[in-house]
CSV table of C-alpha atoms in Angstrom, one decimal:
chain,number,residue,atom,x,y,z
A,256,MET,CA,-34.3,4.8,-6.2
A,257,ALA,CA,-32.0,2.1,-4.8
A,258,ALA,CA,-31.2,0.9,-8.4
A,259,LYS,CA,-30.2,4.4,-9.4
A,260,ILE,CA,-27.9,4.7,-6.3
A,261,ARG,CA,-26.2,1.4,-7.2
A,262,CYS,CA,-25.7,2.5,-10.8
A,263,LEU,CA,-24.0,5.6,-9.5
A,264,VAL,CA,-21.8,3.7,-7.1
A,265,SER,CA,-20.7,1.2,-9.8
A,266,LYS,CA,-19.5,4.0,-12.0
A,267,ASN,CA,-17.8,2.7,-15.1
A,268,LYS,CA,-18.3,-1.0,-14.4
A,269,ARG,CA,-20.6,-3.2,-16.4
A,270,ARG,CA,-23.6,-4.5,-14.6
A,271,TYR,CA,-25.6,-7.7,-15.0
A,272,GLN,CA,-29.2,-6.7,-15.8
A,273,GLU,CA,-30.9,-9.9,-17.0
A,274,GLY,CA,-33.5,-12.3,-15.6
A,275,GLY,CA,-34.7,-9.8,-12.9
A,276,PHE,CA,-31.2,-9.2,-11.6
A,277,ASP,CA,-29.4,-5.9,-11.4
A,278,LEU,CA,-25.9,-6.6,-10.0
A,279,ASP,CA,-22.5,-5.1,-10.1
A,280,LEU,CA,-21.2,-8.2,-11.8
A,281,SER,CA,-19.6,-9.1,-15.1
A,282,TYR,CA,-18.6,-12.4,-16.9
A,283,ILE,CA,-15.0,-12.1,-17.8
A,284,ARG,CA,-15.1,-15.7,-19.2
A,285,PRO,CA,-18.1,-18.0,-19.1
A,286,ASN,CA,-16.7,-19.5,-16.0
A,287,ILE,CA,-15.0,-16.4,-14.4
A,288,ILE,CA,-17.1,-13.7,-12.7
A,289,ALA,CA,-15.9,-10.4,-11.4
A,290,MET,CA,-18.3,-8.7,-9.0
A,291,GLY,CA,-18.5,-6.2,-6.2
A,292,PHE,CA,-18.6,-7.0,-2.5
A,293,PRO,CA,-21.8,-8.9,-1.3
A,294,ALA,CA,-22.9,-6.5,1.4
A,295,GLU,CA,-25.5,-6.6,4.1
A,296,LYS,CA,-27.8,-4.1,5.9
A,297,LEU,CA,-27.4,-0.4,4.9
A,298,GLU,CA,-24.4,-1.1,2.6
A,299,GLY,CA,-26.5,-3.5,0.6
A,300,VAL,CA,-28.6,-0.5,-0.5
A,301,PHE,CA,-25.8,0.8,-2.7
A,302,ARG,CA,-23.7,-2.3,-3.3
A,303,ASN,CA,-24.6,-5.9,-4.3
A,304,HIS,CA,-26.9,-7.1,-1.5
A,305,ILE,CA,-25.7,-10.5,-0.3
A,306,ASP,CA,-29.2,-11.9,-0.6
A,307,ASP,CA,-29.3,-11.0,-4.3
A,308,VAL,CA,-25.9,-12.5,-4.9
A,309,VAL,CA,-26.9,-15.8,-3.2
A,310,ARG,CA,-30.1,-15.9,-5.2
A,311,PHE,CA,-28.1,-15.3,-8.4
A,312,MET,CA,-25.6,-18.0,-7.7
A,313,GLU,CA,-28.2,-20.5,-6.7
A,314,THR,CA,-30.3,-19.7,-9.7
A,315,LYS,CA,-27.6,-19.7,-12.4
A,316,HIS,CA,-24.9,-22.0,-11.0
A,317,LYS,CA,-26.4,-24.0,-8.2
A,318,ASP,CA,-23.8,-26.3,-6.5
A,319,HIS,CA,-21.2,-25.3,-9.1
A,320,TYR,CA,-19.8,-22.0,-7.8
A,321,LYS,CA,-17.0,-20.9,-5.5
A,322,ILE,CA,-16.5,-17.4,-4.1
A,323,TYR,CA,-13.0,-15.8,-3.8
A,324,ASN,CA,-12.8,-12.9,-1.4
A,325,LEU,CA,-9.8,-10.6,-1.8
A,326,CYS,CA,-10.8,-8.0,0.8
A,327,ASN,CA,-8.7,-7.7,3.9
A,328,GLU,CA,-10.9,-5.1,5.5
A,329,ARG,CA,-14.2,-7.0,5.6
A,330,TYR,CA,-15.7,-10.5,5.6
A,331,TYR,CA,-19.1,-12.2,5.7
A,332,ASN,CA,-20.5,-15.5,6.8
A,333,ALA,CA,-19.2,-18.2,4.4
A,334,SER,CA,-22.2,-20.4,5.2
A,335,ARG,CA,-24.3,-18.0,3.1
A,336,PHE,CA,-22.5,-19.5,0.1
A,337,ASN,CA,-22.5,-23.1,1.4
A,338,ASN,CA,-19.0,-22.6,2.8
A,339,ARG,CA,-17.5,-22.5,-0.7
A,340,VAL,CA,-15.5,-19.3,0.0
A,341,ALA,CA,-11.7,-18.9,-0.3
A,342,CYS,CA,-9.9,-15.8,1.0
A,343,TYR,CA,-6.7,-14.3,-0.5
A,344,PRO,CA,-6.8,-10.9,1.1
A,345,PHE,CA,-4.6,-7.9,0.4
A,346,VAL,CA,-5.0,-4.1,0.9
A,347,ASP,CA,-7.1,-2.0,-1.3
A,348,HIS,CA,-5.2,0.1,-4.0
A,349,GLN,CA,-2.1,-2.1,-3.5
A,350,PRO,CA,-0.7,-5.1,-5.3
A,351,PRO,CA,-0.9,-8.6,-3.8
A,352,CYS,CA,2.1,-10.3,-2.2
A,353,LEU,CA,3.8,-11.9,-5.2
A,354,ALA,CA,4.1,-15.2,-3.4
A,355,THR,CA,0.3,-15.5,-3.1
A,356,MET,CA,-0.5,-15.1,-6.8
A,357,LEU,CA,0.5,-18.6,-7.8
A,358,PRO,CA,-1.4,-20.4,-5.0
A,359,PHE,CA,-4.5,-18.4,-5.9
A,360,CYS,CA,-4.2,-19.5,-9.6
A,361,GLU,CA,-3.7,-23.1,-8.6
A,362,ASP,CA,-6.7,-23.0,-6.3
A,363,VAL,CA,-9.0,-21.5,-9.0
A,364,HIS,CA,-7.7,-23.9,-11.7
A,365,GLN,CA,-8.3,-26.9,-9.4
A,366,TRP,CA,-11.9,-25.9,-8.8
A,367,LEU,CA,-12.7,-25.2,-12.5
A,368,SER,CA,-11.0,-28.4,-13.6
A,369,GLN,CA,-13.3,-30.6,-11.4
A,370,ASP,CA,-16.4,-30.0,-13.5
A,371,ALA,CA,-17.0,-28.1,-16.8
A,372,ARG,CA,-20.0,-26.5,-15.1
A,373,ASN,CA,-18.0,-25.0,-12.3
A,374,VAL,CA,-17.6,-21.2,-12.1
A,375,VAL,CA,-15.6,-18.8,-9.8
A,376,ALA,CA,-16.8,-15.4,-8.6
A,377,ILE,CA,-14.0,-13.2,-7.6
A,378,HIS,CA,-14.5,-9.9,-5.7
A,379,CYS,CA,-12.8,-7.2,-3.6
A,380,LYS,CA,-14.7,-4.2,-2.4
A,381,ALA,CA,-15.6,-2.5,-5.7
A,382,GLY,CA,-14.8,-5.6,-7.8
A,383,LYS,CA,-12.4,-3.8,-10.2
A,384,GLY,CA,-8.7,-3.2,-9.2
A,385,ARG,CA,-7.7,-6.1,-6.9
A,386,THR,CA,-10.2,-8.4,-8.7
A,387,GLY,CA,-8.7,-7.5,-12.0
A,388,VAL,CA,-5.1,-8.2,-10.9
A,389,MET,CA,-6.0,-11.7,-9.8
A,390,ILE,CA,-8.2,-12.5,-12.8
A,391,CYS,CA,-5.4,-11.3,-15.2
A,392,ALA,CA,-2.9,-13.5,-13.3
A,393,TYR,CA,-5.2,-16.5,-13.8
A,394,LEU,CA,-5.7,-15.7,-17.5
A,395,LEU,CA,-1.9,-15.7,-17.9
A,396,TYR,CA,-1.5,-18.8,-15.8
A,397,VAL,CA,-3.8,-20.9,-18.1
A,398,GLY,CA,-2.2,-19.5,-21.2
A,399,ASP,CA,-5.2,-17.5,-22.5
A,400,PHE,CA,-2.7,-14.6,-22.9
A,401,THR,CA,1.1,-14.5,-23.0
A,402,ARG,CA,1.6,-10.8,-22.3
A,403,ALA,CA,0.4,-8.8,-19.3
A,404,ASP,CA,-0.8,-5.8,-21.3
A,405,GLU,CA,-3.0,-8.1,-23.4
A,406,ALA,CA,-4.6,-9.6,-20.3
A,407,LEU,CA,-5.1,-6.2,-18.7
A,408,GLU,CA,-6.7,-4.8,-21.9
A,409,TYR,CA,-9.0,-7.7,-22.2
A,410,TYR,CA,-10.1,-7.4,-18.6
A,411,GLY,CA,-10.8,-3.7,-19.0
A,412,GLN,CA,-13.0,-4.5,-22.0
A,413,GLN,CA,-15.1,-7.1,-20.2
A,414,ARG,CA,-15.4,-5.4,-16.8
A,415,THR,CA,-15.8,-1.7,-17.7
A,416,VAL,CA,-17.4,0.5,-20.4
A,417,ASP,CA,-14.4,2.8,-20.8
A,418,MET,CA,-11.5,0.2,-20.8
A,419,ASN,CA,-10.3,1.4,-17.4
A,420,GLY,CA,-10.0,-1.9,-15.5
A,421,VAL,CA,-6.8,-2.1,-13.5
A,422,THR,CA,-5.5,1.5,-13.4
A,423,ILE,CA,-3.1,1.6,-10.4
A,424,PRO,CA,0.5,1.4,-11.7
A,425,SER,CA,1.9,-0.9,-9.0
A,426,GLN,CA,-1.0,-3.4,-9.6
A,427,ARG,CA,-0.3,-3.4,-13.3
A,428,ARG,CA,3.5,-3.8,-12.5
A,429,TYR,CA,2.8,-6.9,-10.5
A,430,VAL,CA,0.7,-8.5,-13.3
A,431,ALA,CA,3.8,-7.9,-15.5
A,432,TYR,CA,6.0,-9.5,-12.8
A,433,PHE,CA,3.8,-12.6,-12.8
A,434,SER,CA,3.8,-12.7,-16.6
A,435,HIS,CA,7.6,-12.6,-16.6
A,436,LEU,CA,7.7,-15.6,-14.3
A,437,LEU,CA,5.4,-17.6,-16.5
A,438,ARG,CA,6.9,-16.7,-19.8
A,439,ASN,CA,10.4,-17.6,-18.6
A,440,ASN,CA,9.3,-20.6,-16.5
A,441,VAL,CA,11.3,-19.4,-13.5
A,442,HIS,CA,10.8,-20.0,-9.8
A,443,TYR,CA,10.2,-17.0,-7.6
A,444,SER,CA,12.3,-16.6,-4.5
A,445,VAL,CA,13.0,-13.7,-2.1
A,446,VAL,CA,16.1,-11.8,-3.1
A,447,PRO,CA,17.8,-9.5,-0.5
A,448,MET,CA,19.2,-6.2,-1.8
A,449,VAL,CA,20.4,-2.9,-0.4
A,450,LEU,CA,18.7,0.4,-0.8
A,451,ARG,CA,21.3,3.2,-1.3
A,452,SER,CA,19.5,6.3,-2.4
A,453,ILE,CA,16.3,7.8,-3.9
A,454,GLU,CA,16.6,10.5,-6.5
A,455,LEU,CA,14.0,12.9,-7.9
A,456,GLU,CA,14.6,14.2,-11.4
A,457,ASN,CA,12.8,17.4,-12.3
A,458,PRO,CA,10.9,17.5,-9.0
A,459,PRO,CA,7.5,19.1,-8.6
A,460,VAL,CA,7.0,22.8,-8.0
A,461,LEU,CA,4.8,23.6,-4.9
A,462,ASP,CA,3.3,27.0,-4.7
A,463,LYS,CA,4.4,29.1,-1.6
A,464,ALA,CA,6.4,26.2,-0.1
A,465,VAL,CA,9.9,24.9,-0.1
A,466,PHE,CA,9.9,21.3,-1.4
A,467,SER,CA,11.3,19.3,1.5
A,468,PRO,CA,10.9,15.6,0.7
A,469,TYR,CA,11.5,12.6,2.9
A,470,PHE,CA,10.5,8.9,2.4
A,471,VAL,CA,9.3,5.9,4.3
A,472,VAL,CA,10.3,2.3,3.3
A,473,SER,CA,8.1,-0.5,4.4
A,474,SER,CA,7.6,-4.2,3.7
A,475,GLU,CA,5.0,-6.8,4.7
A,476,GLY,CA,2.9,-4.1,6.3
A,477,ARG,CA,5.5,-2.8,8.7
A,478,PRO,CA,7.8,0.2,8.4
A,479,LEU,CA,11.5,-0.5,8.0
A,480,PHE,CA,13.0,3.0,7.7
A,481,LYS,CA,11.9,6.6,7.9
A,482,SER,CA,14.3,9.3,6.7
A,483,CYS,CA,14.6,12.7,8.1
A,484,PRO,CA,12.9,15.6,6.2
A,485,TYR,CA,15.6,16.5,3.7
A,486,ASP,CA,16.8,19.9,3.0
A,487,ALA,CA,18.0,17.6,0.3
A,488,VAL,CA,21.2,17.6,-1.7
A,489,ARG,CA,20.1,19.7,-4.7
A,490,SER,CA,21.6,20.2,-8.1
A,491,ARG,CA,20.0,21.5,-11.2
A,492,ASN,CA,16.6,19.8,-11.7
A,493,ARG,CA,17.6,17.1,-9.3
A,494,ILE,CA,17.1,16.1,-5.6
A,495,THR,CA,19.1,13.2,-4.2
A,496,MET,CA,18.3,11.6,-0.8
A,497,VAL,CA,21.2,9.3,0.1
A,498,LEU,CA,21.2,6.8,3.0
A,499,SER,CA,24.6,7.1,4.7
A,500,VAL,CA,24.4,3.5,5.7
A,501,PRO,CA,22.4,1.3,3.3
A,502,LEU,CA,19.1,-0.3,4.2
A,503,HIS,CA,18.5,-4.0,3.5
A,504,VAL,CA,15.3,-4.8,1.8
A,505,GLU,CA,13.9,-8.0,0.2
A,506,GLY,CA,10.7,-9.2,-1.5
A,507,ASP,CA,7.8,-6.8,-1.9
A,508,VAL,CA,8.9,-3.2,-1.0
A,509,ARG,CA,6.8,-0.1,-0.7
A,510,VAL,CA,8.3,3.5,-0.8
A,511,ASP,CA,6.2,6.5,0.3
A,512,LEU,CA,7.4,10.0,-0.5
A,513,TYR,CA,6.2,12.8,1.8
A,514,HIS,CA,6.6,16.6,1.8
A,515,LYS,CA,6.7,18.8,4.9
A,516,SER,CA,7.5,22.5,4.3
A,517,ASN,CA,8.0,23.3,8.1
A,518,ARG,CA,7.4,22.0,11.5
A,519,LEU,CA,3.9,23.6,11.9
A,520,HIS,CA,2.6,22.2,8.7
A,521,LYS,CA,1.2,18.7,8.4
A,522,LYS,CA,3.1,16.2,6.3
A,523,GLU,CA,1.6,15.4,2.9
A,524,ARG,CA,2.1,12.1,1.1
A,525,LEU,CA,2.7,12.9,-2.5
A,526,PHE,CA,2.8,9.4,-3.9
A,527,HIS,CA,4.0,5.8,-3.3
A,528,PHE,CA,5.0,2.8,-5.3
A,529,TRP,CA,5.8,-0.9,-5.0
A,530,PHE,CA,8.5,-3.1,-6.5
A,531,ASN,CA,9.9,-6.5,-5.9
A,532,THR,CA,13.6,-7.2,-5.4
A,533,PHE,CA,13.5,-10.5,-7.3
A,534,PHE,CA,13.2,-8.7,-10.6
A,535,LEU,CA,16.2,-6.6,-9.9
A,536,SER,CA,18.5,-9.5,-8.9
A,537,PRO,CA,21.8,-9.7,-10.6
A,538,LYS,CA,21.7,-13.5,-10.2
A,539,GLU,CA,20.1,-15.5,-13.0
A,540,ALA,CA,16.8,-16.9,-12.0
A,541,SER,CA,16.5,-20.6,-11.6
A,542,THR,CA,14.6,-22.6,-14.2
A,543,THR,CA,12.4,-24.6,-11.8
A,544,PRO,CA,9.0,-25.1,-13.6
A,545,LEU,CA,6.4,-22.7,-12.2
A,546,GLY,CA,3.4,-23.9,-14.2
A,547,GLY,CA,1.6,-22.1,-16.9
A,548,ARG,CA,3.3,-21.6,-20.2
A,549,SER,CA,6.6,-20.4,-21.5
A,550,ASP,CA,7.7,-19.4,-25.0
A,551,GLY,CA,11.4,-19.5,-24.3
A,552,ALA,CA,13.7,-16.5,-23.6
A,553,TRP,CA,12.0,-13.1,-23.2
A,554,ARG,CA,13.8,-9.9,-23.9
A,555,GLY,CA,12.6,-8.7,-20.4
A,556,ALA,CA,14.2,-11.6,-18.5
A,557,THR,CA,16.2,-11.1,-15.4
A,558,VAL,CA,19.8,-10.6,-16.5
A,559,LYS,CA,23.3,-10.1,-15.0
A,560,PRO,CA,23.8,-6.3,-15.3
A,561,ASP,CA,26.2,-5.1,-17.8
A,562,ALA,CA,28.8,-2.5,-16.8
A,563,GLU,CA,28.6,-0.7,-20.2
A,564,ARG,CA,24.9,-0.5,-20.7
A,565,GLY,CA,21.8,-1.0,-18.7
A,566,ARG,CA,19.2,-3.7,-19.4
A,567,THR,CA,15.6,-2.8,-19.2
A,568,LEU,CA,13.2,-5.1,-17.3
A,569,PHE,CA,9.7,-5.2,-18.7
A,570,ALA,CA,10.3,-2.2,-20.9
A,571,GLY,CA,8.8,-2.6,-24.3
A,572,ASP,CA,6.7,-5.6,-23.3
A,573,ASP,CA,4.4,-4.1,-20.8
A,574,GLY,CA,5.5,-0.4,-20.8
A,575,PHE,CA,7.3,-0.4,-17.5
A,576,SER,CA,10.7,1.2,-17.3
A,577,GLN,CA,13.0,-0.6,-14.8
A,578,ALA,CA,16.6,-0.4,-15.6
A,579,CYS,CA,19.5,-2.4,-14.2
A,580,GLU,CA,23.0,-1.1,-14.2
A,581,SER,CA,26.4,-2.1,-12.8
A,582,ALA,CA,29.2,0.1,-11.6
A,583,GLY,CA,32.5,-0.7,-9.9
A,584,HIS,CA,32.8,-4.0,-8.0
A,585,ASP,CA,29.1,-4.1,-6.9
A,586,ASP,CA,26.1,-5.0,-9.0
A,587,VAL,CA,24.1,-1.7,-8.9
A,588,PHE,CA,20.6,-1.4,-10.1
A,589,GLU,CA,18.5,1.7,-10.8
A,590,LEU,CA,14.7,1.4,-10.7
A,591,HIS,CA,13.3,4.3,-12.9
A,592,LEU,CA,9.7,5.2,-12.6
A,593,SER,CA,8.0,8.0,-14.6
A,594,VAL,CA,5.3,10.2,-13.3
A,595,PHE,CA,2.7,7.8,-14.9
A,596,GLU,CA,4.1,4.8,-12.9
A,597,LEU,CA,3.5,6.3,-9.4
A,598,ASP,CA,0.5,5.4,-7.2
A,599,GLN,CA,-2.1,7.9,-5.9
A,600,LEU,CA,-0.3,10.9,-7.1
A,601,LYS,CA,-1.4,14.0,-5.1
A,602,TYR,CA,-2.1,17.3,-6.8
A,603,LYS,CA,-2.1,15.4,-10.1
A,604,SER,CA,-5.0,17.6,-11.4
A,605,GLN,CA,-3.0,20.8,-10.6
A,606,LYS,CA,-0.2,19.7,-12.9
A,607,ILE,CA,2.6,20.5,-10.5
A,608,TYR,CA,4.6,17.5,-11.8
A,609,PRO,CA,6.5,18.0,-15.0
A,610,ASP,CA,6.0,15.4,-17.7
A,611,ASN,CA,9.6,14.4,-17.4
A,612,PHE,CA,9.4,14.0,-13.6
A,613,LYS,CA,11.1,10.7,-12.7
A,614,VAL,CA,12.0,8.8,-9.5
A,615,CYS,CA,15.2,6.8,-9.5
A,616,VAL,CA,15.8,4.2,-6.7
A,617,THR,CA,19.4,2.9,-6.5
A,618,LEU,CA,19.9,-0.6,-5.1
A,619,VAL,CA,22.9,-2.8,-4.7
A,620,SER,CA,23.1,-6.6,-4.7
A,621,CYS,CA,23.3,-7.8,-1.1
A,622,ALA,CA,26.8,-9.1,-0.3
A,623,GLY,CA,28.4,-9.7,3.1
A,624,SER,CA,26.8,-9.4,6.5
A,625,ARG,CA,23.9,-7.2,7.4
A,626,GLN,CA,24.8,-3.6,8.3
A,627,PRO,CA,23.1,-1.3,10.7
A,628,ASN,CA,20.6,1.2,9.1
A,629,SER,CA,21.2,4.8,8.5
A,630,PRO,CA,21.6,7.0,11.6
A,631,SER,CA,20.4,10.0,9.5
A,632,GLY,CA,16.9,8.5,9.6
A,633,MET,CA,14.9,6.4,12.0
A,634,ASN,CA,15.4,2.6,11.8
A,635,LEU,CA,12.1,1.1,12.7
A,636,GLU,CA,13.2,-2.5,12.5
A,637,GLY,CA,14.4,-4.2,15.7
A,638,THR,CA,14.0,-1.1,17.9
A,639,THR,CA,10.6,-1.9,19.4
A,640,GLY,CA,12.1,-2.8,22.8
A,641,GLN,CA,14.2,0.4,23.0
A,642,LYS,CA,11.2,2.6,22.0
A,643,LEU,CA,9.0,0.8,24.6
A,644,ARG,CA,11.5,1.4,27.3
A,645,LEU,CA,11.8,5.1,26.4
A,646,ARG,CA,8.0,5.5,26.4
A,647,ARG,CA,7.8,3.9,29.9
A,648,ARG,CA,10.5,6.1,31.2
A,649,ARG,CA,8.8,9.3,29.9
A,650,PHE,CA,5.4,8.2,31.2
A,651,ARG,CA,6.9,7.5,34.6
A,652,ARG,CA,8.6,10.9,34.8
A,653,ARG,CA,5.5,12.7,33.6
A,654,HIS,CA,3.4,10.8,36.1
A,655,GLU,CA,5.8,11.6,39.0
A,656,ARG,CA,5.9,15.3,38.0
A,657,ILE,CA,2.2,15.7,37.9
A,658,ASP,CA,1.7,13.7,41.1
A,659,ASP,CA,4.2,16.0,42.9
A,660,ASN,CA,2.5,19.1,41.8
A,661,VAL,CA,-0.9,17.8,42.8
A,662,HIS,CA,0.4,16.9,46.2
A,663,ALA,CA,1.8,20.4,46.5
A,664,PHE,CA,-1.7,21.8,46.1
A,665,GLY,CA,-2.8,19.9,49.2
A,666,VAL,CA,-4.2,16.7,47.8
A,667,SER,CA,-2.6,14.3,50.3
A,668,SER,CA,-4.6,11.1,49.8
A,669,ALA,CA,-2.9,8.6,47.4
A,670,GLU,CA,-6.3,7.6,45.9
A,671,ALA,CA,-7.3,11.3,45.4
A,672,ARG,CA,-3.9,12.1,43.8
A,673,ALA,CA,-4.3,9.1,41.5
A,674,ALA,CA,-7.7,10.4,40.4
A,675,TRP,CA,-6.5,13.9,39.9
A,676,THR,CA,-3.4,12.7,37.9
A,677,PHE,CA,-5.6,10.6,35.6
A,678,GLY,CA,-7.9,13.6,35.1
A,679,ILE,CA,-4.9,15.8,34.2
A,680,PHE,CA,-3.7,13.2,31.7
A,681,ARG,CA,-7.0,13.3,30.0
A,682,LEU,CA,-7.1,17.1,30.0
A,683,ALA,CA,-3.6,17.3,28.6
A,684,ASP,CA,-4.6,15.0,25.7
A,685,MET,CA,-7.6,17.2,25.1
A,686,LEU,CA,-5.4,20.3,25.1
A,687,LEU,CA,-3.0,18.8,22.6
A,688,GLN,CA,-5.9,17.8,20.3
A,689,GLY,CA,-7.2,21.4,20.6
A,690,ARG,CA,-3.9,22.5,19.1
A,691,ASP,CA,-5.0,21.1,15.7
A,692,LEU,CA,-8.2,23.0,15.9
A,693,LEU,CA,-6.4,26.2,16.6
A,694,LYS,CA,-4.1,25.5,13.6
A,695,GLN,CA,-7.1,25.0,11.4
A,696,ALA,CA,-8.5,28.3,12.5
A,697,GLY,CA,-5.3,30.0,11.3
A,698,THR,CA,-3.8,30.5,14.8
A,699,ILE,CA,-0.1,29.6,15.0
A,700,VAL,CA,0.7,27.7,18.2
A,701,LYS,CA,4.2,26.6,18.9
A,702,VAL,CA,4.4,23.1,20.2
A,703,SER,CA,7.2,23.9,22.6
A,704,CYS,CA,5.2,26.6,24.3
A,705,LEU,CA,2.2,24.4,24.5
A,706,TYR,CA,4.2,21.6,26.2
A,707,SER,CA,5.8,24.0,28.7
A,708,MET,CA,2.5,25.7,29.6
A,709,ARG,CA,0.1,22.8,29.8
A,710,ILE,CA,1.1,21.7,33.4
A,711,PRO,CA,0.7,25.2,35.0
A,712,CYS,CA,-2.6,25.7,33.2
A,713,LEU,CA,-4.0,22.3,34.3
A,714,LEU,CA,-2.9,22.8,37.8
A,715,LEU,CA,-4.7,26.1,37.8
A,716,LEU,CA,-7.8,24.2,36.7
A,717,VAL,CA,-7.2,21.8,39.6
A,718,SER,CA,-6.9,24.7,42.1
A,719,ARG,CA,-10.1,26.4,40.9
A,720,GLU,CA,-12.0,23.1,41.0
A,721,ARG,CA,-10.9,22.4,44.6
A,722,ARG,CA,-11.9,26.0,45.7
A,723,SER,CA,-15.3,25.5,44.1
A,724,GLN,CA,-15.8,22.3,46.1
A,725,GLN,CA,-14.9,23.9,49.5
């Protein structure tokens, strides 16, 4: 029964079923293993149990194996694998930080070079997406492949039965980024740029709802900017969301696009995508040796943008369409992503996105001093202190208001008032949580009415409780 459950969980991945083992594990190369997370307890029933993985490693590659854990959401005791465990964690369904890909490859290469019998076992949670990104990066690093699409195709053949290895567009894009660095023998560095606008060409059509998009920009796991819900600037088959004051970004950047039809409806994330500003830089990349292999100039190399015609980065070589353009006195770049290059596309099965739907992100090379972010949105960088002060002020006012009302009901003791105030806070939170339940039941509750009525309602509860105790 457990074996059937594990086969269902592993889905399209190839399993190792030899010598009494039945593991979600595949040999990509004789010395490179991709596998699922070595789990314990109940999770070990439907994933690789850590005891079985230890037994496999000790049987097949005793004293010559090293484990690479890519999960950022879970760990295990490294002593189970004789402390030969290295961690390069990043978030599931997302690309790795570009700066960590080279150290990972160097670490793997160092271990495999020590002894011809050495092997590496690389895993994330499912052992497919994140694992595939890093394995493809290493195959490119050692020169087994020179093109990202070739490495991705080979990994798909070895790891899955249907060729669907690394499927998330941003993960594939970062494999192409790494391939570009190796092919051109350039050194990666963080390049600051300015985000000017996001444009939706041929936007999706949502049934019974006005499409009101807004976006959130984040980097290194922290939000940088949140725009206001746009009743956007619309023209024929086009929605443009312009930042009145540009936003400075650098390195790995994530953009999430949301939709919220009105205030009572919950926001919906339609999709997100990642890109790296280094590959949109107008400055020519340095030629510091990066390791790996280079075949000279590549047609997808980072170039100085031409005012007359755009240059496509990675287009043709790996199927990604990122165009760079220049206009006026600034170096202006446009990152174009088709509907097939967006991550976790919501309503994809309902076909609300036209085939020619496209996202265009306009960036400008960073020149001059840093400017403040757009007042039309919410700048989340550098405002923590101000937000904290506002929260404290609101909390203090709320506490004083409730304390005064409780005192008016005859609760004179300071300790009793503190107890009642704390109880009212808890009841207020419960009442606000009940709003969501009412909305799910189809009842429309206005937030403003709820906020204005909650104190009298709670004080009525206080009064009834006091009368019942007398």
